[in-house]
Amino acid sequence: MLVIGLMSGTSYDAVDAAAAELRLLDGTLLLKPLGMVSTPYDEELREALAGALPPAAVPLARVCLLDTRIGQAFAAAAVRANRELCGGRAELVASHGQTVYHWVADGRVHGTLQLGQPAWIAEATGLPVVADFRPRDVAAGGQGAPLVSLFDLLWLRGRPGTPVALNIGGIANLTAPDGTAFDTGPGCALMDAAAREFTGGRLAYDVDGRLAARGRPFGPLLDRLLEEPYYALPAPKTTGKELFHAEYWRAVERLPAEDALATLTLLTARTVVDAVRSLDATEVIASGGGTRNPVLMAMLRTKLREIPVRVSDELGMPAAAKEAYAFAVLGFLTAHGLAGTVPTATGARHPSILGSLTPGRNGLRLPPPAPGPPVRLRIE
């Protein structure tokens, strides 16, 4: 089956569309990557989205506008991916949507909201769409995240030792071979917010870590930021910009830009390293936008010392595209009647078949249910 996975993470800078040919054969899910295209949000949409994220109060009219405009942006990305990567032969679209709120209270996730109306994708592509993946896991008592964990567990199964998958997006998360998974805290979210604030919007992020490289971390501030109670919570746990939002900027605004970025970059590195060490990892396989920040990656490698940190490209999975491929896999599983969650990863009562289906132009013609779930994933 040719599946397009659509993803826009907590950095909300672009829609990533990855295409994959997926086959389930004797318990092995075979994934042939066909490539990825990335379509930036236009500036007007990005500003509207930024203005709607926590801690902002947002009228329903703005929610409706964003649901439509994000859906149209995802639809355009899917059309492009089908044309450029699949030769017009895609059979299914799996859309994560854009997370705008993750309702966490008293250590539990009570709800989660992703915008990007899938009807626009189905209308533009003519293809069936699986979307709204997270709420089913939340309804089953789970955190609704990190959903990439099933992909990681299948993909890294059989590697020696204790390989840990690390994704550094706006928020960073880990998956261990025993199914433990959780968000470690901020990935690029705070660094990106500070870069935008210090440059008056000229930079969306600290390109190549250049600002951080010229600065020195401010120890007293770092110590204060590390007192955040979230870090001491047990897994499974998830977080988002409801906690790690641009208001953190107020803590660093009195510092020179370079020192502020160095401090926030070290905050991400320290919280990731502490989490990795708690899992007794023997290697880290990293992906996500944060892998393109050489200062952050150098900090991770220095602090982890004897634990090698590899980028997922070394194992055949493009670091920038892994989450989009992961949602292509989850859409494939849903279409075949298979669960897409691991209860030990999300804390749910049971595995769940994820998402809601929007029929394509020719109705909804699903493949026969698979005889059983995959036990491993192999990149072809």
GROMACS .gro file of C-alpha atoms in nm:
model
  380
    1MET     CA    1   0.000   0.000   0.000
    2LEU     CA    2   0.129   0.348  -0.089
    3VAL     CA    3   0.066   0.576   0.209
    4ILE     CA    4   0.139   0.945   0.261
    5GLY     CA    5   0.208   1.051   0.619
    6LEU     CA    6   0.151   1.417   0.709
    7MET     CA    7   0.305   1.578   1.015
    8SER     CA    8   0.350   1.922   1.165
    9GLY     CA    9   0.503   1.921   1.510
   10THR     CA   10   0.520   2.158   1.801
   11SER     CA   11   0.760   2.385   1.610
   12TYR     CA   12   0.466   2.456   1.371
   13ASP     CA   13   0.690   2.574   1.087
   14ALA     CA   14   0.590   2.344   0.800
   15VAL     CA   15   0.390   2.042   0.692
   16ASP     CA   16   0.612   1.740   0.627
   17ALA     CA   17   0.474   1.482   0.384
   18ALA     CA   18   0.653   1.147   0.361
   19ALA     CA   19   0.549   0.872   0.122
   20ALA     CA   20   0.610   0.504   0.188
   21GLU     CA   21   0.535   0.171   0.032
   22LEU     CA   22   0.422  -0.054   0.316
   23ARG     CA   23   0.376  -0.432   0.320
   24LEU     CA   24   0.305  -0.671   0.605
   25LEU     CA   25   0.476  -1.004   0.547
   26ASP     CA   26   0.495  -1.286   0.804
   27GLY     CA   27   0.494  -1.050   1.100
   28THR     CA   28   0.741  -0.802   0.948
   29LEU     CA   29   0.625  -0.460   0.837
   30LEU     CA   30   0.836  -0.366   0.536
   31LEU     CA   31   0.874   0.008   0.480
   32LYS     CA   32   1.023   0.143   0.160
   33PRO     CA   33   1.080   0.519   0.197
   34LEU     CA   34   0.985   0.711  -0.117
   35GLY     CA   35   1.098   1.052   0.007
   36MET     CA   36   0.966   1.358   0.184
   37VAL     CA   37   0.855   1.704   0.078
   38SER     CA   38   0.822   1.987   0.327
   39THR     CA   39   0.585   2.277   0.269
   40PRO     CA   40   0.628   2.579   0.500
   41TYR     CA   41   0.321   2.741   0.648
   42ASP     CA   42   0.270   3.083   0.494
   43GLU     CA   43   0.357   3.368   0.727
   44GLU     CA   44  -0.004   3.475   0.783
   45LEU     CA   45  -0.108   3.125   0.891
   46ARG     CA   46   0.200   3.080   1.106
   47GLU     CA   47   0.133   3.405   1.289
   48ALA     CA   48  -0.233   3.314   1.339
   49LEU     CA   49  -0.132   2.976   1.476
   50ALA     CA   50   0.136   3.123   1.703
   51GLY     CA   51  -0.120   3.368   1.841
   52ALA     CA   52  -0.362   3.087   1.922
   53LEU     CA   53  -0.126   2.866   2.119
   54PRO     CA   54  -0.118   2.861   2.500
   55PRO     CA   55  -0.134   3.072   2.706
   56ALA     CA   56  -0.347   3.274   2.462
   57ALA     CA   57  -0.727   3.287   2.496
   58VAL     CA   58  -0.879   3.211   2.157
   59PRO     CA   59  -1.233   3.275   2.025
   60LEU     CA   60  -1.410   2.992   1.842
   61ALA     CA   61  -1.399   3.191   1.519
   62ARG     CA   62  -1.018   3.170   1.529
   63VAL     CA   63  -1.035   2.793   1.597
   64CYS     CA   64  -1.264   2.747   1.295
   65LEU     CA   65  -1.036   2.957   1.076
   66LEU     CA   66  -0.728   2.760   1.182
   67ASP     CA   67  -0.899   2.423   1.138
   68THR     CA   68  -0.982   2.521   0.781
   69ARG     CA   69  -0.655   2.688   0.685
   70ILE     CA   70  -0.440   2.414   0.838
   71GLY     CA   71  -0.655   2.152   0.666
   72GLN     CA   72  -0.599   2.330   0.335
   73ALA     CA   73  -0.223   2.346   0.399
   74PHE     CA   74  -0.214   1.974   0.475
   75ALA     CA   75  -0.422   1.906   0.164
   76ALA     CA   76  -0.175   2.098  -0.055
   77ALA     CA   77   0.115   1.903   0.095
   78ALA     CA   78  -0.062   1.572   0.030
   79VAL     CA   79  -0.136   1.662  -0.332
   80ARG     CA   80   0.227   1.758  -0.383
   81ALA     CA   81   0.355   1.438  -0.221
   82ASN     CA   82   0.123   1.222  -0.429
   83ARG     CA   83   0.239   1.392  -0.747
   84GLU     CA   84   0.612   1.414  -0.674
   85LEU     CA   85   0.673   1.100  -0.466
   86CYS     CA   86   0.401   0.853  -0.565
   87GLY     CA   87   0.340   0.932  -0.931
   88GLY     CA   88  -0.028   0.989  -0.846
   89ARG     CA   89  -0.069   0.633  -0.715
   90ALA     CA   90  -0.109   0.693  -0.339
   91GLU     CA   91  -0.384   0.490  -0.174
   92LEU     CA   92  -0.417   0.644   0.171
   93VAL     CA   93  -0.328   0.963   0.358
   94ALA     CA   94  -0.250   0.962   0.731
   95SER     CA   95  -0.266   1.310   0.881
   96HIS     CA   96  -0.148   1.394   1.230
   97GLY     CA   97  -0.282   1.748   1.210
   98GLN     CA   98  -0.149   2.037   1.415
   99THR     CA   99  -0.161   2.004   1.792
  100VAL     CA  100  -0.293   2.323   1.947
  101TYR     CA  101  -0.379   2.200   2.295
  102HIS     CA  102  -0.294   1.900   2.513
  103TRP     CA  103  -0.510   1.906   2.825
  104VAL     CA  104  -0.300   1.776   3.116
  105ALA     CA  105  -0.415   1.806   3.477
  106ASP     CA  106  -0.333   1.610   3.792
  107GLY     CA  107  -0.087   1.391   3.603
  108ARG     CA  108  -0.351   1.277   3.352
  109VAL     CA  109  -0.435   1.376   2.998
  110HIS     CA  110  -0.805   1.461   2.977
  111GLY     CA  111  -0.816   1.566   2.613
  112THR     CA  112  -0.611   1.668   2.315
  113LEU     CA  113  -0.689   1.885   2.014
  114GLN     CA  114  -0.531   1.864   1.670
  115LEU     CA  115  -0.656   2.099   1.397
  116GLY     CA  116  -0.644   2.048   1.021
  117GLN     CA  117  -0.985   1.937   0.894
  118PRO     CA  118  -0.928   1.608   0.703
  119ALA     CA  119  -1.221   1.675   0.466
  120TRP     CA  120  -0.998   1.924   0.281
  121ILE     CA  121  -0.735   1.652   0.232
  122ALA     CA  122  -0.988   1.398   0.108
  123GLU     CA  123  -1.144   1.653  -0.128
  124ALA     CA  124  -0.811   1.766  -0.274
  125THR     CA  125  -0.658   1.419  -0.315
  126GLY     CA  126  -0.965   1.202  -0.366
  127LEU     CA  127  -0.807   0.960  -0.117
  128PRO     CA  128  -0.933   0.821   0.213
  129VAL     CA  129  -0.777   0.995   0.511
  130VAL     CA  130  -0.699   0.866   0.859
  131ALA     CA  131  -0.674   1.156   1.104
  132ASP     CA  132  -0.728   1.250   1.469
  133PHE     CA  133  -0.500   0.975   1.599
  134ARG     CA  134  -0.449   1.080   1.960
  135PRO     CA  135  -0.797   1.103   2.120
  136ARG     CA  136  -0.868   0.728   2.108
  137ASP     CA  137  -0.567   0.654   2.328
  138VAL     CA  138  -0.671   0.934   2.566
  139ALA     CA  139  -1.021   0.784   2.586
  140ALA     CA  140  -0.858   0.454   2.685
  141GLY     CA  141  -0.682   0.625   2.976
  142GLY     CA  142  -0.357   0.698   2.793
  143GLN     CA  143  -0.150   1.009   2.746
  144GLY     CA  144  -0.217   1.017   2.371
  145ALA     CA  145   0.160   1.042   2.325
  146PRO     CA  146   0.424   0.968   2.228
  147LEU     CA  147   0.254   0.779   1.943
  148VAL     CA  148   0.582   0.731   1.757
  149SER     CA  149   0.671   0.471   2.023
  150LEU     CA  150   0.518   0.174   1.838
  151PHE     CA  151   0.722   0.263   1.530
  152ASP     CA  152   1.038   0.286   1.741
  153LEU     CA  153   0.977  -0.043   1.920
  154LEU     CA  154   0.918  -0.234   1.596
  155TRP     CA  155   1.209  -0.064   1.420
  156LEU     CA  156   1.473  -0.108   1.691
  157ARG     CA  157   1.369  -0.460   1.794
  158GLY     CA  158   1.662  -0.697   1.774
  159ARG     CA  159   1.936  -0.438   1.815
  160PRO     CA  160   2.184  -0.536   2.087
  161GLY     CA  161   2.182  -0.378   2.430
  162THR     CA  162   1.928  -0.113   2.522
  163PRO     CA  163   1.881   0.117   2.224
  164VAL     CA  164   1.674   0.426   2.303
  165ALA     CA  165   1.497   0.627   2.034
  166LEU     CA  166   1.510   1.004   2.083
  167ASN     CA  167   1.301   1.251   1.888
  168ILE     CA  168   1.389   1.618   1.928
  169GLY     CA  169   1.105   1.828   1.793
  170GLY     CA  170   0.948   2.120   1.974
  171ILE     CA  171   0.915   1.874   2.263
  172ALA     CA  172   1.163   1.588   2.304
  173ASN     CA  173   1.058   1.228   2.372
  174LEU     CA  174   1.219   0.889   2.431
  175THR     CA  175   1.123   0.528   2.371
  176ALA     CA  176   1.301   0.235   2.538
  177PRO     CA  177   1.291  -0.135   2.433
  178ASP     CA  178   1.071  -0.233   2.729
  179GLY     CA  179   0.800   0.000   2.600
  180THR     CA  180   0.871   0.284   2.841
  181ALA     CA  181   0.815   0.614   2.660
  182PHE     CA  182   0.766   0.974   2.766
  183ASP     CA  183   0.828   1.338   2.681
  184THR     CA  184   1.150   1.452   2.845
  185GLY     CA  185   1.059   1.823   2.829
  186PRO     CA  186   1.145   2.100   2.584
  187GLY     CA  187   1.322   2.001   2.267
  188CYS     CA  188   1.352   2.304   2.039
  189ALA     CA  189   1.043   2.490   2.163
  190LEU     CA  190   1.212   2.729   2.406
  191MET     CA  191   1.518   2.780   2.187
  192ASP     CA  192   1.294   2.867   1.891
  193ALA     CA  193   1.084   3.108   2.097
  194ALA     CA  194   1.394   3.286   2.228
  195ALA     CA  195   1.550   3.311   1.881
  196ARG     CA  196   1.231   3.472   1.747
  197GLU     CA  197   1.203   3.714   2.037
  198PHE     CA  198   1.568   3.824   2.037
  199THR     CA  199   1.573   3.880   1.661
  200GLY     CA  200   1.232   4.045   1.636
  201GLY     CA  201   1.104   3.756   1.426
  202ARG     CA  202   1.392   3.764   1.179
  203LEU     CA  203   1.494   3.410   1.282
  204ALA     CA  204   1.242   3.131   1.340
  205TYR     CA  205   1.509   2.927   1.518
  206ASP     CA  206   1.878   2.936   1.613
  207VAL     CA  207   2.021   2.838   1.275
  208ASP     CA  208   2.302   2.583   1.321
  209GLY     CA  209   2.313   2.681   1.688
  210ARG     CA  210   2.517   2.990   1.598
  211LEU     CA  211   2.378   3.211   1.875
  212ALA     CA  212   2.422   2.942   2.140
  213ALA     CA  213   2.775   2.870   2.017
  214ARG     CA  214   2.876   3.230   2.091
  215GLY     CA  215   2.724   3.233   2.439
  216ARG     CA  216   2.784   3.090   2.783
  217PRO     CA  217   2.512   2.915   2.988
  218PHE     CA  218   2.405   3.110   3.293
  219GLY     CA  219   2.425   2.856   3.576
  220PRO     CA  220   2.186   3.013   3.830
  221LEU     CA  221   1.910   3.044   3.570
  222LEU     CA  222   1.968   2.689   3.444
  223ASP     CA  223   1.939   2.556   3.800
  224ARG     CA  224   1.612   2.744   3.846
  225LEU     CA  225   1.469   2.612   3.520
  226LEU     CA  226   1.564   2.257   3.617
  227GLU     CA  227   1.341   2.287   3.925
  228GLU     CA  228   1.035   2.251   3.699
  229PRO     CA  229   0.825   1.976   3.870
  230TYR     CA  230   0.747   1.804   3.538
  231TYR     CA  231   1.095   1.653   3.520
  232ALA     CA  232   1.043   1.456   3.844
  233LEU     CA  233   0.713   1.298   3.735
  234PRO     CA  234   0.721   0.924   3.662
  235ALA     CA  235   0.659   0.786   3.314
  236PRO     CA  236   0.434   0.769   3.122
  237LYS     CA  237   0.402   1.145   3.097
  238THR     CA  238   0.352   1.399   2.822
  239THR     CA  239   0.376   1.772   2.795
  240GLY     CA  240   0.362   2.048   2.538
  241LYS     CA  241   0.353   2.421   2.487
  242GLU     CA  242   0.081   2.446   2.750
  243LEU     CA  243   0.378   2.427   2.988
  244PHE     CA  244   0.686   2.507   2.781
  245HIS     CA  245   0.558   2.811   2.595
  246ALA     CA  246   0.699   3.148   2.499
  247GLU     CA  247   0.639   3.291   2.847
  248TYR     CA  248   0.955   3.106   2.947
  249TRP     CA  249   1.118   3.382   2.746
  250ARG     CA  250   1.064   3.611   3.042
  251ALA     CA  251   1.320   3.411   3.239
  252VAL     CA  252   1.597   3.478   2.988
  253GLU     CA  253   1.508   3.817   2.840
  254ARG     CA  254   1.756   4.003   3.061
  255LEU     CA  255   2.047   3.792   2.933
  256PRO     CA  256   2.241   3.864   2.614
  257ALA     CA  257   2.086   3.669   2.328
  258GLU     CA  258   2.385   3.437   2.296
  259ASP     CA  259   2.386   3.349   2.668
  260ALA     CA  260   2.009   3.296   2.670
  261LEU     CA  261   2.028   3.053   2.377
  262ALA     CA  262   2.325   2.873   2.533
  263THR     CA  263   2.129   2.834   2.858
  264LEU     CA  264   1.813   2.704   2.689
  265THR     CA  265   2.011   2.467   2.466
  266LEU     CA  266   2.183   2.325   2.772
  267LEU     CA  267   1.843   2.290   2.944
  268THR     CA  268   1.725   2.066   2.661
  269ALA     CA  269   2.048   1.868   2.667
  270ARG     CA  270   2.046   1.820   3.044
  271THR     CA  271   1.685   1.703   3.060
  272VAL     CA  272   1.735   1.462   2.770
  273VAL     CA  273   2.058   1.324   2.921
  274ASP     CA  274   1.899   1.272   3.264
  275ALA     CA  275   1.611   1.085   3.100
  276VAL     CA  276   1.841   0.870   2.885
  277ARG     CA  277   2.049   0.771   3.186
  278SER     CA  278   1.736   0.671   3.379
  279LEU     CA  279   1.669   0.409   3.110
  280ASP     CA  280   2.017   0.249   3.126
  281ALA     CA  281   2.057   0.312   2.754
  282THR     CA  282   2.350   0.164   2.563
  283GLU     CA  283   2.293   0.379   2.252
  284VAL     CA  284   2.070   0.666   2.144
  285ILE     CA  285   1.916   0.686   1.796
  286ALA     CA  286   1.816   1.049   1.742
  287SER     CA  287   1.580   1.209   1.493
  288GLY     CA  288   1.382   1.530   1.454
  289GLY     CA  289   1.471   1.889   1.380
  290GLY     CA  290   1.696   1.918   1.684
  291THR     CA  291   1.951   1.686   1.522
  292ARG     CA  292   2.034   1.973   1.286
  293ASN     CA  293   2.159   2.184   1.578
  294PRO     CA  294   2.530   2.095   1.610
  295VAL     CA  295   2.563   2.272   1.946
  296LEU     CA  296   2.280   2.069   2.100
  297MET     CA  297   2.412   1.743   1.952
  298ALA     CA  298   2.764   1.819   2.081
  299MET     CA  299   2.625   1.881   2.429
  300LEU     CA  300   2.438   1.550   2.420
  301ARG     CA  301   2.744   1.356   2.306
  302THR     CA  302   2.969   1.522   2.562
  303LYS     CA  303   2.735   1.458   2.853
  304LEU     CA  304   2.646   1.103   2.754
  305ARG     CA  305   3.016   1.023   2.701
  306GLU     CA  306   3.023   0.641   2.684
  307ILE     CA  307   2.673   0.615   2.531
  308PRO     CA  308   2.695   0.665   2.153
  309VAL     CA  309   2.448   0.910   2.000
  310ARG     CA  310   2.362   0.822   1.640
  311VAL     CA  311   2.132   1.000   1.398
  312SER     CA  312   1.858   0.779   1.255
  313ASP     CA  313   1.987   0.833   0.899
  314GLU     CA  314   2.263   0.585   0.989
  315LEU     CA  315   1.995   0.317   1.021
  316GLY     CA  316   1.819   0.412   0.695
  317MET     CA  317   1.549   0.637   0.840
  318PRO     CA  318   1.583   1.009   0.750
  319ALA     CA  319   1.589   1.205   1.075
  320ALA     CA  320   1.381   1.491   0.937
  321ALA     CA  321   1.109   1.257   0.809
  322LYS     CA  322   1.077   0.993   1.081
  323GLU     CA  323   0.762   1.129   1.244
  324ALA     CA  324   0.587   1.164   0.907
  325TYR     CA  325   0.683   0.805   0.823
  326ALA     CA  326   0.564   0.695   1.168
  327PHE     CA  327   0.218   0.837   1.100
  328ALA     CA  328   0.213   0.670   0.759
  329VAL     CA  329   0.268   0.344   0.949
  330LEU     CA  330  -0.008   0.426   1.200
  331GLY     CA  331  -0.248   0.504   0.915
  332PHE     CA  332  -0.159   0.173   0.748
  333LEU     CA  333  -0.226  -0.013   1.074
  334THR     CA  334  -0.564   0.156   1.118
  335ALA     CA  335  -0.666   0.071   0.762
  336HIS     CA  336  -0.582  -0.295   0.832
  337GLY     CA  337  -0.770  -0.304   1.164
  338LEU     CA  338  -0.455  -0.311   1.379
  339ALA     CA  339  -0.377  -0.126   1.700
  340GLY     CA  340  -0.132   0.163   1.685
  341THR     CA  341  -0.050   0.204   2.054
  342VAL     CA  342   0.161   0.037   2.320
  343PRO     CA  343  -0.004   0.064   2.665
  344THR     CA  344   0.331   0.069   2.847
  345ALA     CA  345   0.427   0.373   2.639
  346THR     CA  346   0.112   0.581   2.680
  347GLY     CA  347  -0.033   0.441   3.002
  348ALA     CA  348  -0.357   0.333   2.835
  349ARG     CA  349  -0.566   0.042   2.962
  350HIS     CA  350  -0.530  -0.144   2.633
  351PRO     CA  351  -0.399  -0.106   2.276
  352SER     CA  352  -0.628   0.091   2.044
  353ILE     CA  353  -0.696   0.117   1.674
  354LEU     CA  354  -0.638   0.487   1.619
  355GLY     CA  355  -0.800   0.767   1.429
  356SER     CA  356  -1.111   0.855   1.236
  357LEU     CA  357  -1.158   0.775   0.868
  358THR     CA  358  -1.278   1.021   0.604
  359PRO     CA  359  -1.383   0.847   0.280
  360GLY     CA  360  -1.218   0.938  -0.048
  361ARG     CA  361  -1.380   1.023  -0.378
  362ASN     CA  362  -1.466   0.659  -0.444
  363GLY     CA  363  -1.596   0.583  -0.097
  364LEU     CA  364  -1.422   0.384   0.173
  365ARG     CA  365  -1.269   0.059   0.050
  366LEU     CA  366  -1.046  -0.079   0.319
  367PRO     CA  367  -0.816  -0.377   0.271
  368PRO     CA  368  -0.904  -0.705   0.446
  369PRO     CA  369  -0.809  -0.709   0.816
  370ALA     CA  370  -0.454  -0.829   0.872
  371PRO     CA  371  -0.411  -1.175   1.029
  372GLY     CA  372  -0.201  -1.031   1.310
  373PRO     CA  373   0.002  -0.731   1.419
  374PRO     CA  374   0.362  -0.677   1.307
  375VAL     CA  375   0.638  -0.777   1.547
  376ARG     CA  376   0.917  -0.587   1.373
  377LEU     CA  377   0.970  -0.314   1.114
  378ARG     CA  378   1.236  -0.328   0.845
  379ILE     CA  379   1.346  -0.037   0.628
  380GLU     CA  380   1.386  -0.151   0.269
   0.00000   0.00000   0.00000
